[in-house]
CSV table of C-alpha atoms in Angstrom, one decimal:
chain,number,residue,atom,x,y,z
A,38,GLN,CA,-19.6,3.5,-12.2
A,39,HIS,CA,-16.3,2.7,-13.8
A,40,HIS,CA,-13.2,4.8,-14.6
A,41,GLN,CA,-12.4,4.4,-18.3
A,42,LEU,CA,-8.8,5.8,-18.7
A,43,SER,CA,-7.3,4.6,-21.9
A,44,GLN,CA,-5.1,7.4,-23.0
A,45,SER,CA,-3.0,8.0,-19.7
A,46,ARG,CA,-0.7,5.3,-18.3
A,47,CYS,CA,-2.9,4.6,-15.3
A,48,SER,CA,-3.0,0.9,-14.2
A,49,CYS,CA,-6.6,1.0,-13.2
A,50,ILE,CA,-9.2,0.9,-16.0
A,51,GLN,CA,-12.1,-0.5,-13.9
A,52,THR,CA,-12.5,0.0,-10.1
A,53,ILE,CA,-14.6,-1.6,-7.4
A,54,ASP,CA,-16.1,0.3,-4.5
A,55,GLN,CA,-15.8,-2.4,-1.9
A,56,LEU,CA,-13.7,-5.4,-1.0
A,57,HIS,CA,-15.6,-8.6,-0.5
A,58,PRO,CA,-14.9,-10.3,2.9
A,59,SER,CA,-14.1,-13.5,1.0
A,60,MET,CA,-11.2,-11.8,-0.8
A,61,LYS,CA,-7.9,-13.0,0.6
A,62,ILE,CA,-5.5,-10.1,0.2
A,63,SER,CA,-1.9,-10.7,-0.6
A,64,ASN,CA,-0.9,-7.1,-0.9
A,65,VAL,CA,-2.2,-3.5,-1.4
A,66,LYS,CA,-0.3,-1.1,-3.5
A,67,ILE,CA,-1.1,2.6,-3.2
A,68,ALA,CA,0.2,4.6,-6.2
A,69,LEU,CA,0.3,8.3,-5.6
A,70,LYS,CA,-0.4,10.9,-8.3
A,71,GLN,CA,2.4,10.7,-10.9
A,72,ASN,CA,3.1,12.6,-14.1
A,73,PHE,CA,2.0,9.6,-16.1
A,74,CYS,CA,-1.2,9.1,-14.1
A,75,GLU,CA,-2.9,11.8,-12.3
A,76,ASN,CA,-5.1,9.5,-10.2
A,77,VAL,CA,-4.2,7.9,-6.9
A,78,GLU,CA,-4.5,4.2,-7.6
A,79,ILE,CA,-5.2,1.5,-5.1
A,80,ILE,CA,-4.3,-1.9,-6.5
A,81,VAL,CA,-5.3,-4.9,-4.3
A,82,THR,CA,-3.6,-8.2,-5.3
A,83,LEU,CA,-5.4,-11.3,-4.0
A,84,GLN,CA,-3.8,-14.5,-2.9
A,85,ASN,CA,-5.1,-16.1,-6.1
A,86,GLY,CA,-3.0,-13.6,-8.1
A,87,ARG,CA,-5.9,-11.6,-9.4
A,88,ARG,CA,-5.8,-7.9,-9.1
A,89,LYS,CA,-8.6,-5.5,-8.2
A,90,CYS,CA,-8.5,-1.7,-8.3
A,91,LEU,CA,-10.3,0.1,-5.5
A,92,ASN,CA,-12.2,3.3,-6.4
A,93,PRO,CA,-10.2,6.1,-4.8
A,94,GLU,CA,-13.6,7.9,-4.3
A,95,SER,CA,-15.2,5.0,-2.5
A,96,GLU,CA,-15.4,5.0,1.3
A,97,ILE,CA,-12.5,2.6,1.7
A,98,GLY,CA,-10.6,4.5,-1.0
A,99,LYS,CA,-11.0,7.8,0.8
A,100,ASN,CA,-9.9,6.2,4.1
A,101,ILE,CA,-6.7,5.0,2.4
A,102,ILE,CA,-5.9,8.3,0.8
A,103,ASN,CA,-6.5,10.2,4.0
A,104,PHE,CA,-4.3,7.8,5.8
A,105,MET,CA,-1.5,8.3,3.2
A,106,GLU,CA,-1.8,12.0,3.6
A,107,SER,CA,-1.5,11.7,7.4
A,108,MET,CA,1.5,9.5,6.9
A,109,LYS,CA,3.2,12.1,4.8
A,110,LYS,CA,2.5,14.7,7.5
A,111,THR,CA,4.2,12.5,10.2
A,112,THR,CA,7.4,12.5,8.1
A,113,LYS,CA,7.4,16.3,8.2
A,114,LYS,CA,7.2,16.5,11.9
A,115,ASN,CA,10.1,14.4,13.0
B,268,GLN,CA,18.6,-2.9,14.0
B,269,HIS,CA,18.1,-4.6,10.7
B,270,HIS,CA,16.1,-7.7,9.7
B,271,GLN,CA,18.4,-10.2,8.1
B,272,LEU,CA,16.1,-12.8,6.4
B,273,SER,CA,18.0,-14.7,3.8
B,274,GLN,CA,16.3,-18.1,3.9
B,275,SER,CA,12.6,-17.1,3.4
B,276,ARG,CA,11.4,-15.3,0.3
B,277,CYS,CA,10.8,-11.9,2.0
B,278,SER,CA,11.5,-8.9,-0.1
B,279,CYS,CA,12.9,-6.8,2.7
B,280,ILE,CA,16.4,-7.5,4.0
B,281,GLN,CA,17.1,-4.2,5.6
B,282,THR,CA,14.4,-1.8,6.9
B,283,ILE,CA,14.3,1.9,7.9
B,284,ASP,CA,12.3,3.2,10.8
B,285,GLN,CA,11.4,6.6,9.3
B,286,LEU,CA,10.7,8.2,6.0
B,287,HIS,CA,12.7,11.3,5.4
B,288,PRO,CA,10.6,14.4,4.4
B,289,SER,CA,12.7,14.8,1.3
B,290,MET,CA,11.7,11.4,0.0
B,291,LYS,CA,9.3,11.7,-2.9
B,292,ILE,CA,7.0,8.7,-2.7
B,293,SER,CA,5.8,7.1,-5.9
B,294,ASN,CA,3.9,4.2,-4.3
B,295,VAL,CA,3.7,2.2,-1.1
B,296,LYS,CA,3.1,-1.5,-1.2
B,297,ILE,CA,2.0,-3.3,1.9
B,298,ALA,CA,2.5,-7.1,1.6
B,299,LEU,CA,0.6,-9.0,4.2
B,300,LYS,CA,1.9,-12.3,5.8
B,301,GLN,CA,2.1,-15.0,3.2
B,302,ASN,CA,3.3,-18.6,3.3
B,303,PHE,CA,6.6,-17.6,1.6
B,304,CYS,CA,7.2,-14.6,4.0
B,305,GLU,CA,5.8,-14.5,7.5
B,306,ASN,CA,6.4,-10.7,8.0
B,307,VAL,CA,4.2,-7.9,6.9
B,308,GLU,CA,6.4,-5.9,4.5
B,309,ILE,CA,6.0,-2.2,3.7
B,310,ILE,CA,7.9,-1.4,0.5
B,311,VAL,CA,8.1,2.3,-0.4
B,312,THR,CA,9.1,3.1,-4.0
B,313,LEU,CA,10.5,6.6,-4.5
B,314,GLN,CA,10.0,8.7,-7.6
B,315,ASN,CA,13.7,8.1,-8.3
B,316,GLY,CA,13.0,4.4,-8.6
B,317,ARG,CA,14.8,3.4,-5.4
B,318,ARG,CA,13.0,1.2,-2.9
B,319,LYS,CA,13.0,1.4,0.9
B,320,CYS,CA,11.5,-1.1,3.3
B,321,LEU,CA,9.8,0.4,6.3
B,322,ASN,CA,10.3,-1.5,9.6
B,323,PRO,CA,6.9,-3.0,10.5
B,324,GLU,CA,7.7,-2.4,14.1
B,325,SER,CA,8.5,1.3,13.7
B,326,GLU,CA,5.9,3.9,14.7
B,327,ILE,CA,4.9,4.5,11.1
B,328,GLY,CA,5.0,0.7,10.4
B,329,LYS,CA,2.6,0.0,13.2
B,330,ASN,CA,0.3,2.7,12.0
B,331,ILE,CA,0.2,1.2,8.6
B,332,ILE,CA,-0.4,-2.3,9.9
B,333,ASN,CA,-3.2,-1.1,12.3
B,334,PHE,CA,-4.8,0.7,9.4
B,335,MET,CA,-4.7,-2.4,7.2
B,336,GLU,CA,-6.3,-4.5,10.0
B,337,SER,CA,-9.1,-1.8,10.4
B,338,MET,CA,-9.6,-1.9,6.6
B,339,LYS,CA,-10.1,-5.7,6.7
B,340,LYS,CA,-12.7,-5.2,9.5
B,341,THR,CA,-14.7,-2.8,7.4
B,342,THR,CA,-15.0,-5.4,4.6
B,343,LYS,CA,-16.6,-7.7,7.1
B,344,LYS,CA,-19.3,-5.2,8.2
B,345,ASN,CA,-20.8,-4.2,4.9
């Protein structure tokens, strides 16, 4: 199931639910909700330069978002 | 303690060990080890556009790296 988001300025039009083990990851960018895009976006750049968007509602997507939330909380404590 | 890395093509010259609660995060980019930069780099972009590098050896840096490792393992299983 794909996220079609043409009108807002989100980067991710289509998303995937899983990363394939063969995918060599160069970096992962987690974009939090912004005024120009109300979705959390998880953009995986592969070593071959191609980019994949991870579905924030997938299992791996939820893990990433939960982790980001927990990271924010740690900044509040100390 | 700062990481001075002029000769390689790492993005992070200076790093911070903590995020301040007042920092409004726009996105977080985690760059894994590459041939052009042998450090994991954690680049936090704030909503005011400024960028901060998180020290990968800080508490929060280690949490992020451990999480990334665990994410890679989940791709192997399914």
